[in-house]
Amino acid sequence: MQSEKKLTKEDTWRPAELRRHIREKDSSERYSRHREDTDRTRREGESMERRHRDPDREKLKEKKLRHGDTGDRYAEQKKDRSYDRRSEKDRERRGEEERKKQVGDARNYRETILDKEYFREREKQKDRHKYKEKDREKVRERHSEDWERRREDREKERRREEREKEHRRERRRHDESEVRRDQTEKLHREPGDRQHRGTHDDRRRDKDIQEAKRRSEQSEDRDKKQEHRRNNEERERRHKERRHHDEKDERESKERREFKKTDDEVRNSHGNRKQTEREKQKERHKKEEEGAERRHKDRGHSEVAKEDLERDHGEKRSSRKSQSDKSLRHEKMEEETKDDVAVSKQQMMDGKNGGEHVEKAELAEEEYEEDFEDYEEDFEDLDESAEETEDEVHDGKEEQTAQPSKEIESIRRAMAEENERAGTAQSRRSIDREEEEHVSKGSERNQSKISRHGKFIDFVAAKQREVSQKAAAKQKKRGAELLHLIDLDFSLTCSLLDIPPVSEYEMYIKSFGNANTKQAYVQCNEDNTDRDVQTEEIEICEKWTQHPPEFSGACGDPNFSQEAQDKTRDELILDSQQLMSFLDSASQVMVVLLEEDQAERKSLRKLTTQTDSLSFSDGSLQLNTTLPFLSGRQISLVHFSQGQKHTMLSVHMPKVQASTPHLDSCSMVCVWNIWEPSRPQKILIYEAEIQCCCFSPGKSTLVFAGTQVGSVVLWDLRENSSNHYKLKIGEDEWTFRHPTFSTDAVMSSPGHASPVASVEVIPSFVAGGLRAEVPLLAFEEGLSFQLASLDESGMLNIWVVVELPKGNEAGSLTDLGLRPGGKVKLLHSSSLLTVQRPLLKVAGTARPFQTMLLKYHPTDSNQFFIGTNLGLVSHGTSHGLKTPPQFYGFQEVEERTVDINSIHFSPFRPNLFLVGCADGSIRLHTVNHEQPVAEWKNSTAGEPVISAQWAQTRPAIFSVLDAASNLHIWDMMKDDAQPLITKKMSTDGVTAMAVFGDSGHQNTYSGIALAHESGKIELHYFTPTLTVLNPTEEKKLESIMTEAF
Amino acid sequence: MVEVEGSDSYLIRPNHQHKFKPTIVKEYIHEILRERLSGVLYDPESVPELTRSLAEAVKDKVKNAGFDKYKLIVQVIIGEQRGQGVKMSSKCLWDADTDNYAADVFMNESLFCLVAVFGSYYY
């Protein structure tokens, strides 16, 4: 492939390049041709002839302008005539064969084009063979055997080639055609040279007869023939080009000659057709023979020339090719002769002019065969010499051809132009281009048709076509080569588009779904979410409680801090206290006013009524002791506060017959305001019997009491009534206050072992003669004071009264005697035994020594006076220093075992005190003297004195109550030996008596409170004579004291 | 014929930069289709002309893309959209190393348009 490729390098060239290349080559060839000019001069005639021939062929193509055959054919016919004479039957037989053959041909045509072409080729070869043989025959007749031998050699070669070719092609061919061909070949070959000529003639005639039938076939065939003709044209053109330059002039002159001849011939043919034809044939035969001779001669030259040419081009060609070329050359020569025959035939046809169907048929047949020969001419490009010789042979014959000079002339002119234009470009066409020409046949056919009609050949277009064909072939080849290098695959399948069908519903929705709808947006309140917890937090609250729930402190809430609680309470208390205090004072004032008003009206009436009974009384007031819980109780003690003169307390003994078990077994202390007699201010209760009672100094906020069981108790009157036990009796609600503090719990060590005889507040100021105002004030500020309690065994306990800053509602752990919420407590300070041994020994014989009463010196807290059951008042001091006298006794030295029931210090003279004895004697003592100042015996008629008290407003008056309920009022100014007034309370015995009075400047009053057995308490105001202070009284009293000593 | 004179070498493979690149081509197609077809309604009378002009446009565009030695085949199909299913595929006998294709589909309410460009290397 590679080598071939290199050889056919031009294949890949572009047309332009190719043309250029060829031109160059041409020019070089031209030079070489110049060298051979000497040889070529001999071929002038030949070239002339050839040019002649070409127009002839053009005419042949134009079917209607066909004239009678010329030259060889007629010559042959002539010969055939002679043969004809010999065997008419033979001819017929051959005609039959011919017919068969033709039929076969037609059939072959109708098969494949390839087959047809091959067949045609085969036919052509056969014909060629025939003609060759004919030629050979002629040559044999006239020339030496050398030539013939050579020819035979060539023929053999050719045949061998043919056979090879055929062998190749026939493989694909039908058996039928193969057989037929063999037959025909045999038919053509076996009869030998002589027969050949005969058969040809016969055949022609037969054909004439059958022409009508074959017309249709021919028309088909003609197309193919035209292709061949086209090839011929080109070939001729090429040939002409070579000789064009140097032989032009000669050619023209010859042509002119020939035209004349042809004209003559035409004329002849028109006249006596057959005769002239025969003559012509004879002539032609002669000429042919001459031409053959000439050809023979020329062949020597031509071979030399050919060899030269071959030498020129031999480099490119193989030896085998050159051989084939030679053989082709021979074929060519034969073809040339045949061409001549065809021309003569044409001329003949012209002569016959339409009527001669037979001739036409023959012509057609001839043409048909001729085409195949033309086709072969392509192989002879280089073989000029051979052709030339052949042409020379024709020279003579062509002179005879009768053709319209005009047409020829025009055609020739066109061709000349064409040649000039094409130049030498095509001269060197590659030789082995069979394939290409096969391909290009179709297009060329059309072209030839056109040119035939217009009598003009478009060579440019043809050339272009050829070029394009070449290019196509090249591409094809290239493609074939490339196809080895490239792998084509068919695997890829690409899906370009895939739209799924829309479902019915979707379609509906698409087209109608939005018809009557409107799009609206609704925003739910989604972002406004609410979070909820179902379980609620459990509220925890801590509470505590205490039993018994007697007051508000019984329960509490620790969430409130104790302080805050207390604070609020304090505030509340403060506020309420302020309010209470205000209300208290205000209400008291109001009540007092009201009661005064009421009492005034009553007392006025009473006073008027009672004036008789109580001479000393200026008016009386009865405290409302008709309360249910007080009824049936004896009053053991009535006591007035020293600080607040209008405040009084009464001690009610427990009931003898208990009706209500709780209250009746208790002693009761009622605190009264004498201006408010309707009801007691406070009611204090204690479970045991109360022996003695006293107020706190100053403001009477505390009440102390000594009990029979030996305990000292105190009540804080400031405590809120809500904290105390309340009892609803009847319509009124009464508050019963239990003691704030009791020494019952602390009895173990410092307490009293016997009933408490007396409790006394120790004055807070030391002896010095000061008035009581200052210490009272001091107490108001919360300072503590001391309390002394004396039991019957003589044991004196001194307590410190301590007020706590705040009370503990829960109760105190240390002070067990303190009531919850209580603020005041007693701290045991000291205790001392007041009764000395000697004294006891002295008195011990008769009855057990008892201390009955305790009194402190009003201005000296260090000195205390104890009344005993021996009629003596012992004088002691708290702090060791003994002050004389030790005892205060009777005026007589003798001792009497008499209880001292009362000791009372004069409010005007602190050193002066009264002592009342159970034997009814009353003594007046001064602190400094053992002996009494005065002593009144039997003043009460021997009745024991229960109480002897100084009047508060006049220093010289004192009152005495004896056990027989006689009240004696003494006025020492008027009478110092006997009482001024003695009043016997016979109807209702008086159990207790207390003197009250205020020595104040604005309102001076004085009176006496009497507690009756029935439980009534009467307050009697002294008449002004007993109340108003006499300025001389103190002097009198002074004088009495000084008189005594 | 581009071959080098006298040598037997063939240029069988394109340079990389001259190779047919489907992505680029597809973009071109996409652009052109979007430009030309957006909002176009299917009209059976005008569509043939439209396909032709589209094909020309695509071809011109791709030609200028510098795919040397490529034979281009542009196929434009426009169809009406009426909910029918369409399936289209191509099969090529070619050299898969050099040849390629790019296709893009444009669709709107009334029509679909498929443009396929096949590039075949011309050895």
PDB file of N, CA and C in Angstrom, chain A residues 456-532:
ATOM      1  N   PHE A 456     -21.916  20.653 -28.979  1.00  0.00           N
ATOM      2  CA  PHE A 456     -20.774  21.290 -28.320  1.00  0.00           C
ATOM      3  C   PHE A 456     -20.459  20.505 -27.055  1.00  0.00           C
ATOM      4  N   ILE A 457     -19.214  20.257 -26.859  1.00  0.00           N
ATOM      5  CA  ILE A 457     -18.817  19.461 -25.700  1.00  0.00           C
ATOM      6  C   ILE A 457     -18.239  20.363 -24.639  1.00  0.00           C
ATOM      7  N   ASP A 458     -18.829  20.271 -23.476  1.00  0.00           N
ATOM      8  CA  ASP A 458     -18.325  21.117 -22.383  1.00  0.00           C
ATOM      9  C   ASP A 458     -17.206  20.380 -21.692  1.00  0.00           C
ATOM     10  N   PHE A 459     -16.027  20.647 -22.157  1.00  0.00           N
ATOM     11  CA  PHE A 459     -14.889  19.898 -21.618  1.00  0.00           C
ATOM     12  C   PHE A 459     -14.493  20.375 -20.246  1.00  0.00           C
ATOM     13  N   VAL A 460     -14.756  21.627 -20.029  1.00  0.00           N
ATOM     14  CA  VAL A 460     -14.386  22.165 -18.701  1.00  0.00           C
ATOM     15  C   VAL A 460     -15.158  21.425 -17.618  1.00  0.00           C
ATOM     16  N   ALA A 461     -16.462  21.317 -17.886  1.00  0.00           N
ATOM     17  CA  ALA A 461     -17.292  20.632 -16.890  1.00  0.00           C
ATOM     18  C   ALA A 461     -16.832  19.209 -16.728  1.00  0.00           C
ATOM     19  N   ALA A 462     -16.509  18.616 -17.861  1.00  0.00           N
ATOM     20  CA  ALA A 462     -16.060  17.224 -17.807  1.00  0.00           C
ATOM     21  C   ALA A 462     -14.813  17.123 -16.961  1.00  0.00           C
ATOM     22  N   LYS A 463     -13.936  18.032 -17.207  1.00  0.00           N
ATOM     23  CA  LYS A 463     -12.681  18.005 -16.464  1.00  0.00           C
ATOM     24  C   LYS A 463     -12.941  18.160 -14.978  1.00  0.00           C
ATOM     25  N   GLN A 464     -13.795  19.124 -14.743  1.00  0.00           N
ATOM     26  CA  GLN A 464     -14.097  19.349 -13.329  1.00  0.00           C
ATOM     27  C   GLN A 464     -14.689  18.104 -12.711  1.00  0.00           C
ATOM     28  N   ARG A 465     -15.564  17.525 -13.450  1.00  0.00           N
ATOM     29  CA  ARG A 465     -16.178  16.311 -12.922  1.00  0.00           C
ATOM     30  C   ARG A 465     -15.126  15.270 -12.624  1.00  0.00           C
ATOM     31  N   GLU A 466     -14.254  15.179 -13.605  1.00  0.00           N
ATOM     32  CA  GLU A 466     -13.232  14.162 -13.416  1.00  0.00           C
ATOM     33  C   GLU A 466     -12.415  14.452 -12.178  1.00  0.00           C
ATOM     34  N   VAL A 467     -12.100  15.703 -12.066  1.00  0.00           N
ATOM     35  CA  VAL A 467     -11.308  16.098 -10.900  1.00  0.00           C
ATOM     36  C   VAL A 467     -12.068  15.759  -9.624  1.00  0.00           C
ATOM     37  N   SER A 468     -13.328  16.103  -9.653  1.00  0.00           N
ATOM     38  CA  SER A 468     -14.103  15.839  -8.442  1.00  0.00           C
ATOM     39  C   SER A 468     -14.193  14.345  -8.200  1.00  0.00           C
ATOM     40  N   GLN A 469     -14.315  13.638  -9.302  1.00  0.00           N
ATOM     41  CA  GLN A 469     -14.342  12.180  -9.140  1.00  0.00           C
ATOM     42  C   GLN A 469     -13.059  11.702  -8.507  1.00  0.00           C
ATOM     43  N   LYS A 470     -12.027  12.277  -9.004  1.00  0.00           N
ATOM     44  CA  LYS A 470     -10.727  11.871  -8.449  1.00  0.00           C
ATOM     45  C   LYS A 470     -10.665  12.168  -6.966  1.00  0.00           C
ATOM     46  N   ALA A 471     -11.107  13.351  -6.693  1.00  0.00           N
ATOM     47  CA  ALA A 471     -11.069  13.738  -5.284  1.00  0.00           C
ATOM     48  C   ALA A 471     -11.900  12.779  -4.455  1.00  0.00           C
ATOM     49  N   ALA A 472     -13.057  12.464  -4.997  1.00  0.00           N
ATOM     50  CA  ALA A 472     -13.924  11.553  -4.262  1.00  0.00           C
ATOM     51  C   ALA A 472     -13.238  10.226  -4.073  1.00  0.00           C
ATOM     52  N   ALA A 473     -12.582   9.804  -5.133  1.00  0.00           N
ATOM     53  CA  ALA A 473     -11.911   8.513  -5.034  1.00  0.00           C
ATOM     54  C   ALA A 473     -10.813   8.582  -3.990  1.00  0.00           C
ATOM     55  N   LYS A 474     -10.152   9.698  -4.032  1.00  0.00           N
ATOM     56  CA  LYS A 474      -9.073   9.849  -3.055  1.00  0.00           C
ATOM     57  C   LYS A 474      -9.623   9.790  -1.649  1.00  0.00           C
ATOM     58  N   GLN A 475     -10.712  10.498  -1.498  1.00  0.00           N
ATOM     59  CA  GLN A 475     -11.308  10.506  -0.162  1.00  0.00           C
ATOM     60  C   GLN A 475     -11.756   9.125   0.233  1.00  0.00           C
ATOM     61  N   LYS A 476     -12.260   8.460  -0.730  1.00  0.00           N
ATOM     62  CA  LYS A 476     -12.743   7.120  -0.454  1.00  0.00           C
ATOM     63  C   LYS A 476     -11.584   6.250   0.011  1.00  0.00           C
ATOM     64  N   LYS A 477     -10.525   6.389  -0.716  1.00  0.00           N
ATOM     65  CA  LYS A 477      -9.349   5.606  -0.378  1.00  0.00           C
ATOM     66  C   LYS A 477      -8.846   5.969   1.012  1.00  0.00           C
ATOM     67  N   ARG A 478      -8.814   7.245   1.158  1.00  0.00           N
ATOM     68  CA  ARG A 478      -8.372   7.762   2.449  1.00  0.00           C
ATOM     69  C   ARG A 478      -9.258   7.246   3.567  1.00  0.00           C
ATOM     70  N   GLY A 479     -10.529   7.291   3.270  1.00  0.00           N
ATOM     71  CA  GLY A 479     -11.472   6.798   4.262  1.00  0.00           C
ATOM     72  C   GLY A 479     -11.218   5.344   4.573  1.00  0.00           C
ATOM     73  N   ALA A 480     -10.937   4.599   3.516  1.00  0.00           N
ATOM     74  CA  ALA A 480     -10.679   3.176   3.706  1.00  0.00           C
ATOM     75  C   ALA A 480      -9.467   2.977   4.592  1.00  0.00           C
ATOM     76  N   GLU A 481      -8.483   3.829   4.328  1.00  0.00           N
ATOM     77  CA  GLU A 481      -7.271   3.681   5.135  1.00  0.00           C
ATOM     78  C   GLU A 481      -7.535   4.059   6.582  1.00  0.00           C
ATOM     79  N   LEU A 482      -8.249   5.151   6.692  1.00  0.00           N
ATOM     80  CA  LEU A 482      -8.497   5.639   8.050  1.00  0.00           C
ATOM     81  C   LEU A 482      -9.353   4.678   8.845  1.00  0.00           C
ATOM     82  N   LEU A 483     -10.201   4.002   8.121  1.00  0.00           N
ATOM     83  CA  LEU A 483     -11.125   3.125   8.826  1.00  0.00           C
ATOM     84  C   LEU A 483     -10.390   2.060   9.609  1.00  0.00           C
ATOM     85  N   HIS A 484      -9.174   1.784   9.166  1.00  0.00           N
ATOM     86  CA  HIS A 484      -8.379   0.812   9.941  1.00  0.00           C
ATOM     87  C   HIS A 484      -7.938   1.383  11.263  1.00  0.00           C
ATOM     88  N   LEU A 485      -7.737   2.680  11.208  1.00  0.00           N
ATOM     89  CA  LEU A 485      -7.171   3.314  12.416  1.00  0.00           C
ATOM     90  C   LEU A 485      -8.244   3.711  13.427  1.00  0.00           C
ATOM     91  N   ILE A 486      -9.447   3.764  12.921  1.00  0.00           N
ATOM     92  CA  ILE A 486     -10.505   4.302  13.792  1.00  0.00           C
ATOM     93  C   ILE A 486     -11.489   3.210  14.136  1.00  0.00           C
ATOM     94  N   ASP A 487     -11.863   3.208  15.343  1.00  0.00           N
ATOM     95  CA  ASP A 487     -12.903   2.271  15.776  1.00  0.00           C
ATOM     96  C   ASP A 487     -14.205   3.032  15.899  1.00  0.00           C
ATOM     97  N   LEU A 488     -15.151   2.589  15.150  1.00  0.00           N
ATOM     98  CA  LEU A 488     -16.466   3.204  15.284  1.00  0.00           C
ATOM     99  C   LEU A 488     -17.288   2.344  16.215  1.00  0.00           C
ATOM    100  N   ASP A 489     -18.003   2.991  17.012  1.00  0.00           N
ATOM    101  CA  ASP A 489     -18.855   2.198  17.911  1.00  0.00           C
ATOM    102  C   ASP A 489     -20.287   2.664  17.810  1.00  0.00           C
ATOM    103  N   PHE A 490     -21.110   1.767  18.186  1.00  0.00           N
ATOM    104  CA  PHE A 490     -22.544   1.977  18.020  1.00  0.00           C
ATOM    105  C   PHE A 490     -23.227   1.802  19.356  1.00  0.00           C
ATOM    106  N   SER A 491     -22.377   1.850  20.366  1.00  0.00           N
ATOM    107  CA  SER A 491     -22.916   1.472  21.676  1.00  0.00           C
ATOM    108  C   SER A 491     -23.744   2.603  22.283  1.00  0.00           C
ATOM    109  N   LEU A 492     -23.353   3.801  21.942  1.00  0.00           N
ATOM    110  CA  LEU A 492     -23.956   4.932  22.650  1.00  0.00           C
ATOM    111  C   LEU A 492     -25.386   5.176  22.182  1.00  0.00           C
ATOM    112  N   THR A 493     -26.265   5.168  23.102  1.00  0.00           N
ATOM    113  CA  THR A 493     -27.636   5.578  22.808  1.00  0.00           C
ATOM    114  C   THR A 493     -27.969   6.714  23.742  1.00  0.00           C
ATOM    115  N   CYS A 494     -28.189   7.861  23.167  1.00  0.00           N
ATOM    116  CA  CYS A 494     -28.452   8.992  24.045  1.00  0.00           C
ATOM    117  C   CYS A 494     -29.930   9.325  24.010  1.00  0.00           C
ATOM    118  N   SER A 495     -30.450   9.408  25.146  1.00  0.00           N
ATOM    119  CA  SER A 495     -31.853   9.778  25.238  1.00  0.00           C
ATOM    120  C   SER A 495     -31.933  11.293  25.219  1.00  0.00           C
ATOM    121  N   LEU A 496     -32.546  11.831  24.232  1.00  0.00           N
ATOM    122  CA  LEU A 496     -32.541  13.282  24.074  1.00  0.00           C
ATOM    123  C   LEU A 496     -33.679  13.943  24.814  1.00  0.00           C
ATOM    124  N   LEU A 497     -34.802  13.292  24.806  1.00  0.00           N
ATOM    125  CA  LEU A 497     -35.968  13.954  25.387  1.00  0.00           C
ATOM    126  C   LEU A 497     -36.891  12.900  25.941  1.00  0.00           C
ATOM    127  N   ASP A 498     -37.388  13.156  27.076  1.00  0.00           N
ATOM    128  CA  ASP A 498     -38.341  12.219  27.659  1.00  0.00           C
ATOM    129  C   ASP A 498     -39.365  13.002  28.458  1.00  0.00           C
ATOM    130  N   ILE A 499     -40.460  13.255  27.831  1.00  0.00           N
ATOM    131  CA  ILE A 499     -41.535  13.955  28.543  1.00  0.00           C
ATOM    132  C   ILE A 499     -42.595  12.921  28.871  1.00  0.00           C
ATOM    133  N   PRO A 500     -42.826  12.692  30.122  1.00  0.00           N
ATOM    134  CA  PRO A 500     -43.848  11.703  30.459  1.00  0.00           C
ATOM    135  C   PRO A 500     -45.225  12.263  30.141  1.00  0.00           C
ATOM    136  N   PRO A 501     -46.123  11.419  29.789  1.00  0.00           N
ATOM    137  CA  PRO A 501     -47.469  11.896  29.487  1.00  0.00           C
ATOM    138  C   PRO A 501     -48.136  12.429  30.746  1.00  0.00           C
ATOM    139  N   VAL A 502     -48.892  13.467  30.551  1.00  0.00           N
ATOM    140  CA  VAL A 502     -49.586  14.080  31.688  1.00  0.00           C
ATOM    141  C   VAL A 502     -50.868  13.291  31.925  1.00  0.00           C
ATOM    142  N   SER A 503     -51.081  12.984  33.167  1.00  0.00           N
ATOM    143  CA  SER A 503     -52.260  12.188  33.479  1.00  0.00           C
ATOM    144  C   SER A 503     -53.518  13.028  33.291  1.00  0.00           C
ATOM    145  N   GLU A 504     -54.592  12.317  33.183  1.00  0.00           N
ATOM    146  CA  GLU A 504     -55.844  12.990  32.859  1.00  0.00           C
ATOM    147  C   GLU A 504     -56.169  14.030  33.930  1.00  0.00           C
ATOM    148  N   TYR A 505     -55.989  13.591  35.118  1.00  0.00           N
ATOM    149  CA  TYR A 505     -56.345  14.474  36.224  1.00  0.00           C
ATOM    150  C   TYR A 505     -55.481  15.728  36.210  1.00  0.00           C
ATOM    151  N   GLU A 506     -54.197  15.522  35.996  1.00  0.00           N
ATOM    152  CA  GLU A 506     -53.290  16.672  35.990  1.00  0.00           C
ATOM    153  C   GLU A 506     -53.646  17.619  34.854  1.00  0.00           C
ATOM    154  N   MET A 507     -54.008  17.027  33.733  1.00  0.00           N
ATOM    155  CA  MET A 507     -54.398  17.837  32.592  1.00  0.00           C
ATOM    156  C   MET A 507     -55.617  18.665  32.944  1.00  0.00           C
ATOM    157  N   TYR A 508     -56.517  18.007  33.551  1.00  0.00           N
ATOM    158  CA  TYR A 508     -57.742  18.693  33.933  1.00  0.00           C
ATOM    159  C   TYR A 508     -57.436  19.853  34.883  1.00  0.00           C
ATOM    160  N   ILE A 509     -56.616  19.517  35.842  1.00  0.00           N
ATOM    161  CA  ILE A 509     -56.258  20.530  36.826  1.00  0.00           C
ATOM    162  C   ILE A 509     -55.517  21.671  36.148  1.00  0.00           C
ATOM    163  N   LYS A 510     -54.671  21.301  35.199  1.00  0.00           N
ATOM    164  CA  LYS A 510     -53.867  22.322  34.541  1.00  0.00           C
ATOM    165  C   LYS A 510     -54.761  23.271  33.757  1.00  0.00           C
ATOM    166  N   SER A 511     -55.753  22.685  33.093  1.00  0.00           N
ATOM    167  CA  SER A 511     -56.564  23.524  32.230  1.00  0.00           C
ATOM    168  C   SER A 511     -57.749  24.146  32.966  1.00  0.00           C
ATOM    169  N   PHE A 512     -58.323  23.378  33.868  1.00  0.00           N
ATOM    170  CA  PHE A 512     -59.538  23.899  34.507  1.00  0.00           C
ATOM    171  C   PHE A 512     -59.388  24.090  36.012  1.00  0.00           C
ATOM    172  N   GLY A 513     -58.307  23.559  36.534  1.00  0.00           N
ATOM    173  CA  GLY A 513     -58.174  23.546  37.999  1.00  0.00           C
ATOM    174  C   GLY A 513     -58.169  24.929  38.601  1.00  0.00           C
ATOM    175  N   ASN A 514     -57.659  25.881  37.809  1.00  0.00           N
ATOM    176  CA  ASN A 514     -57.540  27.224  38.365  1.00  0.00           C
ATOM    177  C   ASN A 514     -58.693  28.113  37.945  1.00  0.00           C
ATOM    178  N   ALA A 515     -59.709  27.482  37.396  1.00  0.00           N
ATOM    179  CA  ALA A 515     -60.756  28.284  36.766  1.00  0.00           C
ATOM    180  C   ALA A 515     -61.442  29.215  37.742  1.00  0.00           C
ATOM    181  N   ASN A 516     -62.035  28.651  38.730  1.00  0.00           N
ATOM    182  CA  ASN A 516     -62.831  29.483  39.629  1.00  0.00           C
ATOM    183  C   ASN A 516     -62.224  29.534  41.023  1.00  0.00           C
ATOM    184  N   THR A 517     -60.947  29.493  41.050  1.00  0.00           N
ATOM    185  CA  THR A 517     -60.321  29.489  42.366  1.00  0.00           C
ATOM    186  C   THR A 517     -59.602  30.805  42.595  1.00  0.00           C
ATOM    187  N   LYS A 518     -59.440  31.050  43.794  1.00  0.00           N
ATOM    188  CA  LYS A 518     -58.725  32.248  44.192  1.00  0.00           C
ATOM    189  C   LYS A 518     -57.753  31.807  45.264  1.00  0.00           C
ATOM    190  N   GLN A 519     -56.603  32.380  45.220  1.00  0.00           N
ATOM    191  CA  GLN A 519     -55.647  31.960  46.224  1.00  0.00           C
ATOM    192  C   GLN A 519     -55.627  32.975  47.344  1.00  0.00           C
ATOM    193  N   ALA A 520     -55.743  32.447  48.508  1.00  0.00           N
ATOM    194  CA  ALA A 520     -55.749  33.342  49.658  1.00  0.00           C
ATOM    195  C   ALA A 520     -54.829  32.762  50.713  1.00  0.00           C
ATOM    196  N   TYR A 521     -54.299  33.617  51.455  1.00  0.00           N
ATOM    197  CA  TYR A 521     -53.378  33.175  52.492  1.00  0.00           C
ATOM    198  C   TYR A 521     -53.977  33.473  53.856  1.00  0.00           C
ATOM    199  N   VAL A 522     -53.834  32.524  54.669  1.00  0.00           N
ATOM    200  CA  VAL A 522     -54.319  32.716  56.029  1.00  0.00           C
ATOM    201  C   VAL A 522     -53.182  32.377  56.972  1.00  0.00           C
ATOM    202  N   GLN A 523     -52.964  33.271  57.801  1.00  0.00           N
ATOM    203  CA  GLN A 523     -51.926  33.002  58.786  1.00  0.00           C
ATOM    204  C   GLN A 523     -52.591  32.738  60.122  1.00  0.00           C
ATOM    205  N   CYS A 524     -52.422  31.530  60.533  1.00  0.00           N
ATOM    206  CA  CYS A 524     -52.934  31.250  61.863  1.00  0.00           C
ATOM    207  C   CYS A 524     -51.960  31.840  62.863  1.00  0.00           C
ATOM    208  N   ASN A 525     -52.452  31.944  63.998  1.00  0.00           N
ATOM    209  CA  ASN A 525     -51.630  32.588  65.013  1.00  0.00           C
ATOM    210  C   ASN A 525     -50.590  31.614  65.533  1.00  0.00           C
ATOM    211  N   GLU A 526     -49.799  31.150  64.562  1.00  0.00           N
ATOM    212  CA  GLU A 526     -48.917  30.054  64.916  1.00  0.00           C
ATOM    213  C   GLU A 526     -47.738  30.506  65.754  1.00  0.00           C
ATOM    214  N   ASP A 527     -47.333  31.715  65.463  1.00  0.00           N
ATOM    215  CA  ASP A 527     -46.148  32.162  66.181  1.00  0.00           C
ATOM    216  C   ASP A 527     -46.480  32.591  67.602  1.00  0.00           C
ATOM    217  N   ASN A 528     -47.750  32.698  67.825  1.00  0.00           N
ATOM    218  CA  ASN A 528     -48.143  33.122  69.159  1.00  0.00           C
ATOM    219  C   ASN A 528     -48.535  31.899  69.995  1.00  0.00           C
ATOM    220  N   THR A 529     -47.580  31.070  70.174  1.00  0.00           N
ATOM    221  CA  THR A 529     -47.883  29.838  70.884  1.00  0.00           C
ATOM    222  C   THR A 529     -47.937  30.091  72.378  1.00  0.00           C
ATOM    223  N   ASP A 530     -48.688  29.248  72.993  1.00  0.00           N
ATOM    224  CA  ASP A 530     -48.857  29.386  74.426  1.00  0.00           C
ATOM    225  C   ASP A 530     -48.336  28.124  75.088  1.00  0.00           C
ATOM    226  N   ARG A 531     -47.635  28.327  76.148  1.00  0.00           N
ATOM    227  CA  ARG A 531     -47.099  27.166  76.830  1.00  0.00           C
ATOM    228  C   ARG A 531     -47.761  27.070  78.197  1.00  0.00           C
ATOM    229  N   ASP A 532     -48.130  25.880  78.478  1.00  0.00           N
ATOM    230  CA  ASP A 532     -48.897  25.730  79.701  1.00  0.00           C
ATOM    231  C   ASP A 532     -48.353  24.565  80.510  1.00  0.00           C
TER     232      ASP A 532
END
